Amino acid sequence: SQELEQSPQSLIVQEGKNLTINCTSSKTLYGLYWYKQKYGEGLIFLMMLQKGGEEKSHEKITAKLDEKKQQSSLHITASQPSHAGIYLCGADFGNEKLTFGTGTRLTIIP
Amino acid sequence: DTGVSQDPRHKITKRGQNVTFRCDPISEHNRLYWYRQTLGQGPEFLTYFQNEAQLEKSRLLSDRFSAERPKGSFSTLEIQRTEQGDSAMYLCASSLEGGATGQETQYFGPGTRLLVL
């Protein structure tokens, strides 16, 4: 969707390194969701952000939403093979459905 | 753990045939969504229900597509006269609208992968 840009499209990271994935919206967000998807499978919910400046963490994954509520980042600390997959950001523009970015394919190499 | 389930997980069909997919949402969820995902893309919204009422349909949902949620529980998505362009992953999600903040999160099923030959 052109309303939501995700970068990078793919990322190859050595195990143990940190990484960041970005999601930028052309409009103000009501909410921003991060999901993870293994190839050929459904989406696994990671985190949801609603307030400007909000930051949430779960295990080694931290997600932030900027004050203007147009940009979010997902940061993984000390990456592990289990972090490999496709990360998708989904925008709630207040119209009852989610608009997704194209995803970031994350590969972790030993 | 009774998450969202979808059946079948995979479907191969010939062009022109009709197919039907089923989605069972999380039991207390009143909203049910259908999305379609093609290779290398994020999911795209198709339609959603609140209880048994279909409240919105995307223009992606041509007249060959029909979705129902007759008793406000499970839903079916039917594609008539399938075309090769219908090949995709069809994802179902459910949520609880009107609950506490954060309960509106959409939880996704494993998807049905459709291949039209």
JSON list of C-alpha atoms in Angstrom, two decimals:
[
{"chain": "A", "resi": 1, "resn": "SER", "atom": "CA", "xyz": [0.00, 0.00, 0.00]},
{"chain": "A", "resi": 2, "resn": "GLN", "atom": "CA", "xyz": [1.30, 3.48, -0.84]},
{"chain": "A", "resi": 3, "resn": "GLU", "atom": "CA", "xyz": [-0.28, 4.70, 2.38]},
{"chain": "A", "resi": 4, "resn": "LEU", "atom": "CA", "xyz": [2.19, 2.65, 4.36]},
{"chain": "A", "resi": 5, "resn": "GLU", "atom": "CA", "xyz": [5.84, 2.19, 3.47]},
{"chain": "A", "resi": 6, "resn": "GLN", "atom": "CA", "xyz": [7.99, -0.41, 5.18]},
{"chain": "A", "resi": 7, "resn": "SER", "atom": "CA", "xyz": [11.77, -0.58, 5.01]},
{"chain": "A", "resi": 8, "resn": "PRO", "atom": "CA", "xyz": [13.98, -2.33, 4.36]},
{"chain": "A", "resi": 9, "resn": "GLN", "atom": "CA", "xyz": [12.32, -4.93, 2.13]},
{"chain": "A", "resi": 10, "resn": "SER", "atom": "CA", "xyz": [14.82, -7.52, 3.28]},
{"chain": "A", "resi": 11, "resn": "LEU", "atom": "CA", "xyz": [17.47, -7.72, 5.92]},
{"chain": "A", "resi": 12, "resn": "ILE", "atom": "CA", "xyz": [20.26, -10.22, 6.50]},
{"chain": "A", "resi": 13, "resn": "VAL", "atom": "CA", "xyz": [21.76, -9.97, 9.97]},
{"chain": "A", "resi": 14, "resn": "GLN", "atom": "CA", "xyz": [24.39, -11.96, 11.78]},
{"chain": "A", "resi": 15, "resn": "GLU", "atom": "CA", "xyz": [23.15, -13.75, 14.87]},
{"chain": "A", "resi": 16, "resn": "GLY", "atom": "CA", "xyz": [23.62, -11.61, 17.96]},
{"chain": "A", "resi": 17, "resn": "LYS", "atom": "CA", "xyz": [23.42, -8.30, 16.10]},
{"chain": "A", "resi": 18, "resn": "ASN", "atom": "CA", "xyz": [20.75, -5.65, 16.57]},
{"chain": "A", "resi": 19, "resn": "LEU", "atom": "CA", "xyz": [18.42, -4.52, 13.82]},
{"chain": "A", "resi": 20, "resn": "THR", "atom": "CA", "xyz": [15.67, -2.01, 13.13]},
{"chain": "A", "resi": 21, "resn": "ILE", "atom": "CA", "xyz": [12.68, -2.13, 10.78]},
{"chain": "A", "resi": 22, "resn": "ASN", "atom": "CA", "xyz": [10.76, 1.03, 9.92]},
{"chain": "A", "resi": 23, "resn": "CYS", "atom": "CA", "xyz": [7.18, 1.71, 8.99]},
{"chain": "A", "resi": 24, "resn": "THR", "atom": "CA", "xyz": [6.07, 5.13, 7.69]},
{"chain": "A", "resi": 25, "resn": "SER", "atom": "CA", "xyz": [2.52, 6.28, 7.12]},
{"chain": "A", "resi": 26, "resn": "SER", "atom": "CA", "xyz": [1.31, 9.05, 4.82]},
{"chain": "A", "resi": 27, "resn": "LYS", "atom": "CA", "xyz": [-1.53, 9.76, 7.28]},
{"chain": "A", "resi": 28, "resn": "THR", "atom": "CA", "xyz": [-1.91, 9.98, 11.04]},
{"chain": "A", "resi": 29, "resn": "LEU", "atom": "CA", "xyz": [-2.41, 6.59, 12.59]},
{"chain": "A", "resi": 30, "resn": "TYR", "atom": "CA", "xyz": [-5.14, 5.61, 15.01]},
{"chain": "A", "resi": 31, "resn": "GLY", "atom": "CA", "xyz": [-3.07, 2.55, 15.82]},
{"chain": "A", "resi": 32, "resn": "LEU", "atom": "CA", "xyz": [-0.10, 0.60, 14.50]},
{"chain": "A", "resi": 33, "resn": "TYR", "atom": "CA", "xyz": [0.22, -3.16, 14.74]},
{"chain": "A", "resi": 34, "resn": "TRP", "atom": "CA", "xyz": [3.30, -5.31, 14.28]},
{"chain": "A", "resi": 35, "resn": "TYR", "atom": "CA", "xyz": [2.96, -8.92, 13.16]},
{"chain": "A", "resi": 36, "resn": "LYS", "atom": "CA", "xyz": [5.40, -11.67, 12.33]},
{"chain": "A", "resi": 37, "resn": "GLN", "atom": "CA", "xyz": [4.77, -14.24, 9.61]},
{"chain": "A", "resi": 38, "resn": "LYS", "atom": "CA", "xyz": [6.60, -17.44, 8.86]},
{"chain": "A", "resi": 39, "resn": "TYR", "atom": "CA", "xyz": [6.60, -18.36, 5.18]},
{"chain": "A", "resi": 40, "resn": "GLY", "atom": "CA", "xyz": [3.26, -19.86, 4.16]},
{"chain": "A", "resi": 41, "resn": "GLU", "atom": "CA", "xyz": [1.67, -19.34, 7.54]},
{"chain": "A", "resi": 42, "resn": "GLY", "atom": "CA", "xyz": [-0.62, -16.88, 9.25]},
{"chain": "A", "resi": 43, "resn": "LEU", "atom": "CA", "xyz": [0.30, -13.68, 11.06]},
{"chain": "A", "resi": 44, "resn": "ILE", "atom": "CA", "xyz": [1.38, -13.75, 14.69]},
{"chain": "A", "resi": 45, "resn": "PHE", "atom": "CA", "xyz": [0.52, -10.62, 16.67]},
{"chain": "A", "resi": 46, "resn": "LEU", "atom": "CA", "xyz": [3.53, -8.96, 18.31]},
{"chain": "A", "resi": 47, "resn": "MET", "atom": "CA", "xyz": [2.54, -5.53, 19.58]},
{"chain": "A", "resi": 48, "resn": "MET", "atom": "CA", "xyz": [0.06, -2.71, 19.17]},
{"chain": "A", "resi": 49, "resn": "LEU", "atom": "CA", "xyz": [0.81, 1.00, 19.62]},
{"chain": "A", "resi": 50, "resn": "GLN", "atom": "CA", "xyz": [-1.82, 3.72, 19.90]},
{"chain": "A", "resi": 51, "resn": "LYS", "atom": "CA", "xyz": [-0.41, 6.75, 21.65]},
{"chain": "A", "resi": 52, "resn": "GLY", "atom": "CA", "xyz": [2.15, 9.19, 20.28]},
{"chain": "A", "resi": 53, "resn": "GLY", "atom": "CA", "xyz": [5.54, 8.48, 21.77]},
{"chain": "A", "resi": 54, "resn": "GLU", "atom": "CA", "xyz": [4.45, 5.06, 23.00]},
{"chain": "A", "resi": 55, "resn": "GLU", "atom": "CA", "xyz": [7.04, 2.32, 23.36]},
{"chain": "A", "resi": 56, "resn": "LYS", "atom": "CA", "xyz": [6.43, -1.34, 24.12]},
{"chain": "A", "resi": 57, "resn": "SER", "atom": "CA", "xyz": [8.79, -4.24, 24.64]},
{"chain": "A", "resi": 58, "resn": "HIS", "atom": "CA", "xyz": [8.40, -7.98, 24.64]},
{"chain": "A", "resi": 59, "resn": "GLU", "atom": "CA", "xyz": [11.44, -10.11, 25.26]},
{"chain": "A", "resi": 60, "resn": "LYS", "atom": "CA", "xyz": [14.08, -8.73, 22.87]},
{"chain": "A", "resi": 61, "resn": "ILE", "atom": "CA", "xyz": [11.68, -6.83, 20.60]},
{"chain": "A", "resi": 62, "resn": "THR", "atom": "CA", "xyz": [10.87, -3.14, 21.13]},
{"chain": "A", "resi": 63, "resn": "ALA", "atom": "CA", "xyz": [8.37, -1.15, 19.09]},
{"chain": "A", "resi": 64, "resn": "LYS", "atom": "CA", "xyz": [7.98, 2.63, 19.12]},
{"chain": "A", "resi": 65, "resn": "LEU", "atom": "CA", "xyz": [5.46, 5.07, 17.68]},
{"chain": "A", "resi": 66, "resn": "ASP", "atom": "CA", "xyz": [6.59, 8.65, 17.07]},
{"chain": "A", "resi": 67, "resn": "GLU", "atom": "CA", "xyz": [4.88, 11.67, 18.60]},
{"chain": "A", "resi": 68, "resn": "LYS", "atom": "CA", "xyz": [3.18, 12.59, 15.33]},
{"chain": "A", "resi": 69, "resn": "LYS", "atom": "CA", "xyz": [1.82, 9.05, 15.03]},
{"chain": "A", "resi": 70, "resn": "GLN", "atom": "CA", "xyz": [3.07, 8.59, 11.48]},
{"chain": "A", "resi": 71, "resn": "GLN", "atom": "CA", "xyz": [6.18, 6.52, 11.97]},
{"chain": "A", "resi": 72, "resn": "SER", "atom": "CA", "xyz": [6.95, 3.34, 13.88]},
{"chain": "A", "resi": 73, "resn": "SER", "atom": "CA", "xyz": [10.06, 1.28, 14.34]},
{"chain": "A", "resi": 74, "resn": "LEU", "atom": "CA", "xyz": [10.64, -2.28, 15.46]},
{"chain": "A", "resi": 75, "resn": "HIS", "atom": "CA", "xyz": [13.97, -2.99, 17.07]},
{"chain": "A", "resi": 76, "resn": "ILE", "atom": "CA", "xyz": [15.37, -6.44, 17.81]},
{"chain": "A", "resi": 77, "resn": "THR", "atom": "CA", "xyz": [18.26, -6.72, 20.22]},
{"chain": "A", "resi": 78, "resn": "ALA", "atom": "CA", "xyz": [20.78, -9.57, 20.05]},
{"chain": "A", "resi": 79, "resn": "SER", "atom": "CA", "xyz": [19.00, -11.33, 17.20]},
{"chain": "A", "resi": 80, "resn": "GLN", "atom": "CA", "xyz": [18.49, -15.09, 17.28]},
{"chain": "A", "resi": 81, "resn": "PRO", "atom": "CA", "xyz": [17.55, -17.63, 14.58]},
{"chain": "A", "resi": 82, "resn": "SER", "atom": "CA", "xyz": [14.03, -17.71, 16.03]},
{"chain": "A", "resi": 83, "resn": "HIS", "atom": "CA", "xyz": [13.58, -14.07, 14.98]},
{"chain": "A", "resi": 84, "resn": "ALA", "atom": "CA", "xyz": [13.77, -14.98, 11.29]},
{"chain": "A", "resi": 85, "resn": "GLY", "atom": "CA", "xyz": [10.61, -14.40, 9.31]},
{"chain": "A", "resi": 86, "resn": "ILE", "atom": "CA", "xyz": [8.59, -11.66, 7.67]},
{"chain": "A", "resi": 87, "resn": "TYR", "atom": "CA", "xyz": [7.68, -8.66, 9.79]},
{"chain": "A", "resi": 88, "resn": "LEU", "atom": "CA", "xyz": [4.57, -6.73, 8.80]},
{"chain": "A", "resi": 89, "resn": "CYS", "atom": "CA", "xyz": [3.28, -3.44, 10.06]},
{"chain": "A", "resi": 90, "resn": "GLY", "atom": "CA", "xyz": [-0.46, -2.89, 9.89]},
{"chain": "A", "resi": 91, "resn": "ALA", "atom": "CA", "xyz": [-2.05, 0.55, 10.12]},
{"chain": "A", "resi": 92, "resn": "ASP", "atom": "CA", "xyz": [-5.39, 1.36, 11.67]},
{"chain": "A", "resi": 93, "resn": "PHE", "atom": "CA", "xyz": [-6.56, 4.55, 9.94]},
{"chain": "A", "resi": 94, "resn": "GLY", "atom": "CA", "xyz": [-9.83, 4.55, 11.86]},
{"chain": "A", "resi": 95, "resn": "ASN", "atom": "CA", "xyz": [-11.75, 2.72, 9.14]},
{"chain": "A", "resi": 96, "resn": "GLU", "atom": "CA", "xyz": [-12.18, -0.63, 10.90]},
{"chain": "A", "resi": 97, "resn": "LYS", "atom": "CA", "xyz": [-9.64, -2.54, 8.80]},
{"chain": "A", "resi": 98, "resn": "LEU", "atom": "CA", "xyz": [-5.87, -2.86, 8.71]},
{"chain": "A", "resi": 99, "resn": "THR", "atom": "CA", "xyz": [-3.71, -1.57, 5.88]},
{"chain": "A", "resi": 100, "resn": "PHE", "atom": "CA", "xyz": [-0.43, -3.46, 5.65]},
{"chain": "A", "resi": 101, "resn": "GLY", "atom": "CA", "xyz": [3.02, -2.65, 4.42]},
{"chain": "A", "resi": 102, "resn": "THR", "atom": "CA", "xyz": [4.77, -5.02, 2.05]},
{"chain": "A", "resi": 103, "resn": "GLY", "atom": "CA", "xyz": [6.77, -6.60, 4.84]},
{"chain": "A", "resi": 104, "resn": "THR", "atom": "CA", "xyz": [10.43, -7.00, 5.77]},
{"chain": "A", "resi": 105, "resn": "ARG", "atom": "CA", "xyz": [12.00, -10.42, 5.26]},
{"chain": "A", "resi": 106, "resn": "LEU", "atom": "CA", "xyz": [14.51, -11.01, 8.03]},
{"chain": "A", "resi": 107, "resn": "THR", "atom": "CA", "xyz": [17.23, -13.65, 7.68]},
{"chain": "A", "resi": 108, "resn": "ILE", "atom": "CA", "xyz": [19.54, -14.46, 10.58]},
{"chain": "A", "resi": 109, "resn": "ILE", "atom": "CA", "xyz": [22.88, -15.99, 9.68]},
{"chain": "A", "resi": 110, "resn": "PRO", "atom": "CA", "xyz": [25.15, -17.81, 12.13]},
{"chain": "B", "resi": 1, "resn": "ASP", "atom": "CA", "xyz": [-5.69, -22.49, 23.03]},
{"chain": "B", "resi": 2, "resn": "THR", "atom": "CA", "xyz": [-8.65, -21.90, 20.65]},
{"chain": "B", "resi": 3, "resn": "GLY", "atom": "CA", "xyz": [-7.27, -19.43, 18.15]},
{"chain": "B", "resi": 4, "resn": "VAL", "atom": "CA", "xyz": [-8.63, -18.65, 14.70]},
{"chain": "B", "resi": 5, "resn": "SER", "atom": "CA", "xyz": [-8.83, -21.75, 12.52]},
{"chain": "B", "resi": 6, "resn": "GLN", "atom": "CA", "xyz": [-9.22, -22.04, 8.77]},
{"chain": "B", "resi": 7, "resn": "ASP", "atom": "CA", "xyz": [-10.08, -24.93, 6.53]},
{"chain": "B", "resi": 8, "resn": "PRO", "atom": "CA", "xyz": [-8.73, -26.16, 4.23]},
{"chain": "B", "resi": 9, "resn": "ARG", "atom": "CA", "xyz": [-5.11, -25.11, 4.62]},
{"chain": "B", "resi": 10, "resn": "HIS", "atom": "CA", "xyz": [-4.40, -25.74, 0.97]},
{"chain": "B", "resi": 11, "resn": "LYS", "atom": "CA", "xyz": [-6.61, -25.93, -2.11]},
{"chain": "B", "resi": 12, "resn": "ILE", "atom": "CA", "xyz": [-5.66, -26.68, -5.70]},
{"chain": "B", "resi": 13, "resn": "THR", "atom": "CA", "xyz": [-8.39, -26.21, -8.26]},
{"chain": "B", "resi": 14, "resn": "LYS", "atom": "CA", "xyz": [-8.83, -25.84, -11.98]},
{"chain": "B", "resi": 15, "resn": "ARG", "atom": "CA", "xyz": [-9.78, -22.57, -13.56]},
{"chain": "B", "resi": 16, "resn": "GLY", "atom": "CA", "xyz": [-13.54, -22.15, -13.69]},
{"chain": "B", "resi": 17, "resn": "GLN", "atom": "CA", "xyz": [-14.28, -24.26, -10.63]},
{"chain": "B", "resi": 18, "resn": "ASN", "atom": "CA", "xyz": [-15.91, -22.92, -7.48]},
{"chain": "B", "resi": 19, "resn": "VAL", "atom": "CA", "xyz": [-14.16, -23.08, -4.12]},
{"chain": "B", "resi": 20, "resn": "THR", "atom": "CA", "xyz": [-15.30, -22.40, -0.56]},
{"chain": "B", "resi": 21, "resn": "PHE", "atom": "CA", "xyz": [-13.17, -21.65, 2.47]},
{"chain": "B", "resi": 22, "resn": "ARG", "atom": "CA", "xyz": [-14.21, -21.70, 6.10]},
{"chain": "B", "resi": 23, "resn": "CYS", "atom": "CA", "xyz": [-13.04, -19.62, 9.04]},
{"chain": "B", "resi": 24, "resn": "ASP", "atom": "CA", "xyz": [-13.79, -20.23, 12.71]},
{"chain": "B", "resi": 25, "resn": "PRO", "atom": "CA", "xyz": [-12.95, -17.14, 14.80]},
{"chain": "B", "resi": 26, "resn": "ILE", "atom": "CA", "xyz": [-11.97, -16.94, 18.45]},
{"chain": "B", "resi": 27, "resn": "SER", "atom": "CA", "xyz": [-15.24, -17.80, 20.20]},
{"chain": "B", "resi": 28, "resn": "GLU", "atom": "CA", "xyz": [-16.06, -14.51, 21.94]},
{"chain": "B", "resi": 29, "resn": "HIS", "atom": "CA", "xyz": [-15.00, -12.30, 19.01]},
{"chain": "B", "resi": 30, "resn": "ASN", "atom": "CA", "xyz": [-17.78, -10.40, 17.26]},
{"chain": "B", "resi": 31, "resn": "ARG", "atom": "CA", "xyz": [-15.76, -9.16, 14.29]},
{"chain": "B", "resi": 32, "resn": "LEU", "atom": "CA", "xyz": [-14.42, -11.32, 11.50]},
{"chain": "B", "resi": 33, "resn": "TYR", "atom": "CA", "xyz": [-12.23, -10.16, 8.62]},
{"chain": "B", "resi": 34, "resn": "TRP", "atom": "CA", "xyz": [-11.07, -11.66, 5.34]},
{"chain": "B", "resi": 35, "resn": "TYR", "atom": "CA", "xyz": [-7.80, -10.61, 3.73]},
{"chain": "B", "resi": 36, "resn": "ARG", "atom": "CA", "xyz": [-5.94, -11.79, 0.64]},
{"chain": "B", "resi": 37, "resn": "GLN", "atom": "CA", "xyz": [-2.16, -11.98, 0.41]},
{"chain": "B", "resi": 38, "resn": "THR", "atom": "CA", "xyz": [-0.14, -12.52, -2.75]},
{"chain": "B", "resi": 39, "resn": "LEU", "atom": "CA", "xyz": [3.52, -13.43, -2.85]},
{"chain": "B", "resi": 40, "resn": "GLY", "atom": "CA", "xyz": [5.81, -10.70, -1.58]},
{"chain": "B", "resi": 41, "resn": "GLN", "atom": "CA", "xyz": [2.95, -8.44, -0.52]},
{"chain": "B", "resi": 42, "resn": "GLY", "atom": "CA", "xyz": [1.19, -7.64, 2.71]},
{"chain": "B", "resi": 43, "resn": "PRO", "atom": "CA", "xyz": [-2.38, -8.77, 3.28]},
{"chain": "B", "resi": 44, "resn": "GLU", "atom": "CA", "xyz": [-5.12, -6.75, 1.53]},
{"chain": "B", "resi": 45, "resn": "PHE", "atom": "CA", "xyz": [-8.53, -6.25, 3.09]},
{"chain": "B", "resi": 46, "resn": "LEU", "atom": "CA", "xyz": [-11.47, -7.98, 1.40]},
{"chain": "B", "resi": 47, "resn": "THR", "atom": "CA", "xyz": [-14.45, -7.74, 3.75]},
{"chain": "B", "resi": 48, "resn": "TYR", "atom": "CA", "xyz": [-15.52, -7.80, 7.37]},
{"chain": "B", "resi": 49, "resn": "PHE", "atom": "CA", "xyz": [-18.48, -8.76, 9.53]},
{"chain": "B", "resi": 50, "resn": "GLN", "atom": "CA", "xyz": [-19.75, -7.55, 12.85]},
{"chain": "B", "resi": 51, "resn": "ASN", "atom": "CA", "xyz": [-21.75, -10.48, 14.17]},
{"chain": "B", "resi": 52, "resn": "GLU", "atom": "CA", "xyz": [-23.71, -11.68, 11.12]},
{"chain": "B", "resi": 53, "resn": "ALA", "atom": "CA", "xyz": [-23.79, -8.32, 9.31]},
{"chain": "B", "resi": 54, "resn": "GLN", "atom": "CA", "xyz": [-21.34, -7.74, 6.46]},
{"chain": "B", "resi": 55, "resn": "LEU", "atom": "CA", "xyz": [-20.36, -4.11, 7.00]},
{"chain": "B", "resi": 56, "resn": "GLU", "atom": "CA", "xyz": [-17.82, -3.43, 4.28]},
{"chain": "B", "resi": 57, "resn": "LYS", "atom": "CA", "xyz": [-16.55, -4.98, 1.07]},
{"chain": "B", "resi": 58, "resn": "SER", "atom": "CA", "xyz": [-13.41, -3.95, -0.75]},
{"chain": "B", "resi": 59, "resn": "ARG", "atom": "CA", "xyz": [-13.53, -3.22, -4.47]},
{"chain": "B", "resi": 60, "resn": "LEU", "atom": "CA", "xyz": [-11.09, -6.15, -4.67]},
{"chain": "B", "resi": 61, "resn": "LEU", "atom": "CA", "xyz": [-14.07, -8.36, -3.92]},
{"chain": "B", "resi": 62, "resn": "SER", "atom": "CA", "xyz": [-15.51, -8.89, -7.40]},
{"chain": "B", "resi": 63, "resn": "ASP", "atom": "CA", "xyz": [-18.99, -10.29, -7.92]},
{"chain": "B", "resi": 64, "resn": "ARG", "atom": "CA", "xyz": [-17.42, -13.76, -8.16]},
{"chain": "B", "resi": 65, "resn": "PHE", "atom": "CA", "xyz": [-16.61, -13.53, -4.45]},
{"chain": "B", "resi": 66, "resn": "SER", "atom": "CA", "xyz": [-19.20, -13.92, -1.72]},
{"chain": "B", "resi": 67, "resn": "ALA", "atom": "CA", "xyz": [-18.79, -14.15, 2.02]},
{"chain": "B", "resi": 68, "resn": "GLU", "atom": "CA", "xyz": [-21.27, -15.11, 4.71]},
{"chain": "B", "resi": 69, "resn": "ARG", "atom": "CA", "xyz": [-21.41, -15.33, 8.46]},
{"chain": "B", "resi": 70, "resn": "PRO", "atom": "CA", "xyz": [-24.89, -16.72, 8.95]},
{"chain": "B", "resi": 71, "resn": "LYS", "atom": "CA", "xyz": [-25.06, -17.11, 12.71]},
{"chain": "B", "resi": 72, "resn": "GLY", "atom": "CA", "xyz": [-22.41, -14.65, 13.68]},
{"chain": "B", "resi": 73, "resn": "SER", "atom": "CA", "xyz": [-19.92, -17.42, 14.38]},
{"chain": "B", "resi": 74, "resn": "PHE", "atom": "CA", "xyz": [-17.99, -19.10, 11.55]},
{"chain": "B", "resi": 75, "resn": "SER", "atom": "CA", "xyz": [-17.71, -17.54, 8.11]},
{"chain": "B", "resi": 76, "resn": "THR", "atom": "CA", "xyz": [-17.36, -18.87, 4.57]},
{"chain": "B", "resi": 77, "resn": "LEU", "atom": "CA", "xyz": [-15.71, -17.25, 1.58]},
{"chain": "B", "resi": 78, "resn": "GLU", "atom": "CA", "xyz": [-16.76, -18.59, -1.81]},
{"chain": "B", "resi": 79, "resn": "ILE", "atom": "CA", "xyz": [-15.07, -17.87, -5.11]},
{"chain": "B", "resi": 80, "resn": "GLN", "atom": "CA", "xyz": [-17.05, -18.76, -8.20]},
{"chain": "B", "resi": 81, "resn": "ARG", "atom": "CA", "xyz": [-15.52, -19.44, -11.62]},
{"chain": "B", "resi": 82, "resn": "THR", "atom": "CA", "xyz": [-11.99, -19.22, -10.27]},
{"chain": "B", "resi": 83, "resn": "GLU", "atom": "CA", "xyz": [-9.30, -17.50, -12.33]},
{"chain": "B", "resi": 84, "resn": "GLN", "atom": "CA", "xyz": [-5.53, -17.91, -12.16]},
{"chain": "B", "resi": 85, "resn": "GLY", "atom": "CA", "xyz": [-5.33, -14.42, -10.68]},
{"chain": "B", "resi": 86, "resn": "ASP", "atom": "CA", "xyz": [-7.26, -15.68, -7.65]},
{"chain": "B", "resi": 87, "resn": "SER", "atom": "CA", "xyz": [-4.24, -17.71, -6.57]},
{"chain": "B", "resi": 88, "resn": "ALA", "atom": "CA", "xyz": [-3.22, -16.31, -3.20]},
{"chain": "B", "resi": 89, "resn": "MET", "atom": "CA", "xyz": [-3.28, -16.90, 0.53]},
{"chain": "B", "resi": 90, "resn": "TYR", "atom": "CA", "xyz": [-6.69, -16.12, 2.02]},
{"chain": "B", "resi": 91, "resn": "LEU", "atom": "CA", "xyz": [-6.40, -15.03, 5.63]},
{"chain": "B", "resi": 92, "resn": "CYS", "atom": "CA", "xyz": [-9.12, -14.73, 8.21]},
{"chain": "B", "resi": 93, "resn": "ALA", "atom": "CA", "xyz": [-8.85, -12.63, 11.37]},
{"chain": "B", "resi": 94, "resn": "SER", "atom": "CA", "xyz": [-11.14, -11.94, 14.29]},
{"chain": "B", "resi": 95, "resn": "SER", "atom": "CA", "xyz": [-11.37, -9.29, 16.98]},
{"chain": "B", "resi": 96, "resn": "LEU", "atom": "CA", "xyz": [-13.56, -8.13, 19.84]},
{"chain": "B", "resi": 97, "resn": "GLU", "atom": "CA", "xyz": [-15.11, -4.74, 19.21]},
{"chain": "B", "resi": 98, "resn": "GLY", "atom": "CA", "xyz": [-16.50, -2.81, 22.14]},
{"chain": "B", "resi": 99, "resn": "GLY", "atom": "CA", "xyz": [-14.29, -4.39, 24.73]},
{"chain": "B", "resi": 100, "resn": "ALA", "atom": "CA", "xyz": [-11.43, -2.88, 26.66]},
{"chain": "B", "resi": 101, "resn": "THR", "atom": "CA", "xyz": [-8.73, -0.95, 24.84]},
{"chain": "B", "resi": 102, "resn": "GLY", "atom": "CA", "xyz": [-6.43, -3.35, 23.09]},
{"chain": "B", "resi": 103, "resn": "GLN", "atom": "CA", "xyz": [-9.04, -6.06, 22.70]},
{"chain": "B", "resi": 104, "resn": "GLU", "atom": "CA", "xyz": [-9.72, -4.83, 19.18]},
{"chain": "B", "resi": 105, "resn": "THR", "atom": "CA", "xyz": [-6.48, -6.45, 18.04]},
{"chain": "B", "resi": 106, "resn": "GLN", "atom": "CA", "xyz": [-7.04, -8.66, 15.02]},
{"chain": "B", "resi": 107, "resn": "TYR", "atom": "CA", "xyz": [-5.82, -12.21, 15.50]},
{"chain": "B", "resi": 108, "resn": "PHE", "atom": "CA", "xyz": [-5.14, -14.15, 12.34]},
{"chain": "B", "resi": 109, "resn": "GLY", "atom": "CA", "xyz": [-5.69, -17.75, 11.35]},
{"chain": "B", "resi": 110, "resn": "PRO", "atom": "CA", "xyz": [-3.13, -19.90, 9.51]},
{"chain": "B", "resi": 111, "resn": "GLY", "atom": "CA", "xyz": [-4.62, -19.06, 6.10]},
{"chain": "B", "resi": 112, "resn": "THR", "atom": "CA", "xyz": [-5.85, -21.06, 3.13]},
{"chain": "B", "resi": 113, "resn": "ARG", "atom": "CA", "xyz": [-3.44, -21.18, 0.23]},
{"chain": "B", "resi": 114, "resn": "LEU", "atom": "CA", "xyz": [-5.29, -21.35, -3.09]},
{"chain": "B", "resi": 115, "resn": "LEU", "atom": "CA", "xyz": [-3.66, -22.38, -6.35]},
{"chain": "B", "resi": 116, "resn": "VAL", "atom": "CA", "xyz": [-5.73, -22.09, -9.51]},
{"chain": "B", "resi": 117, "resn": "LEU", "atom": "CA", "xyz": [-4.36, -24.08, -12.44]}
]
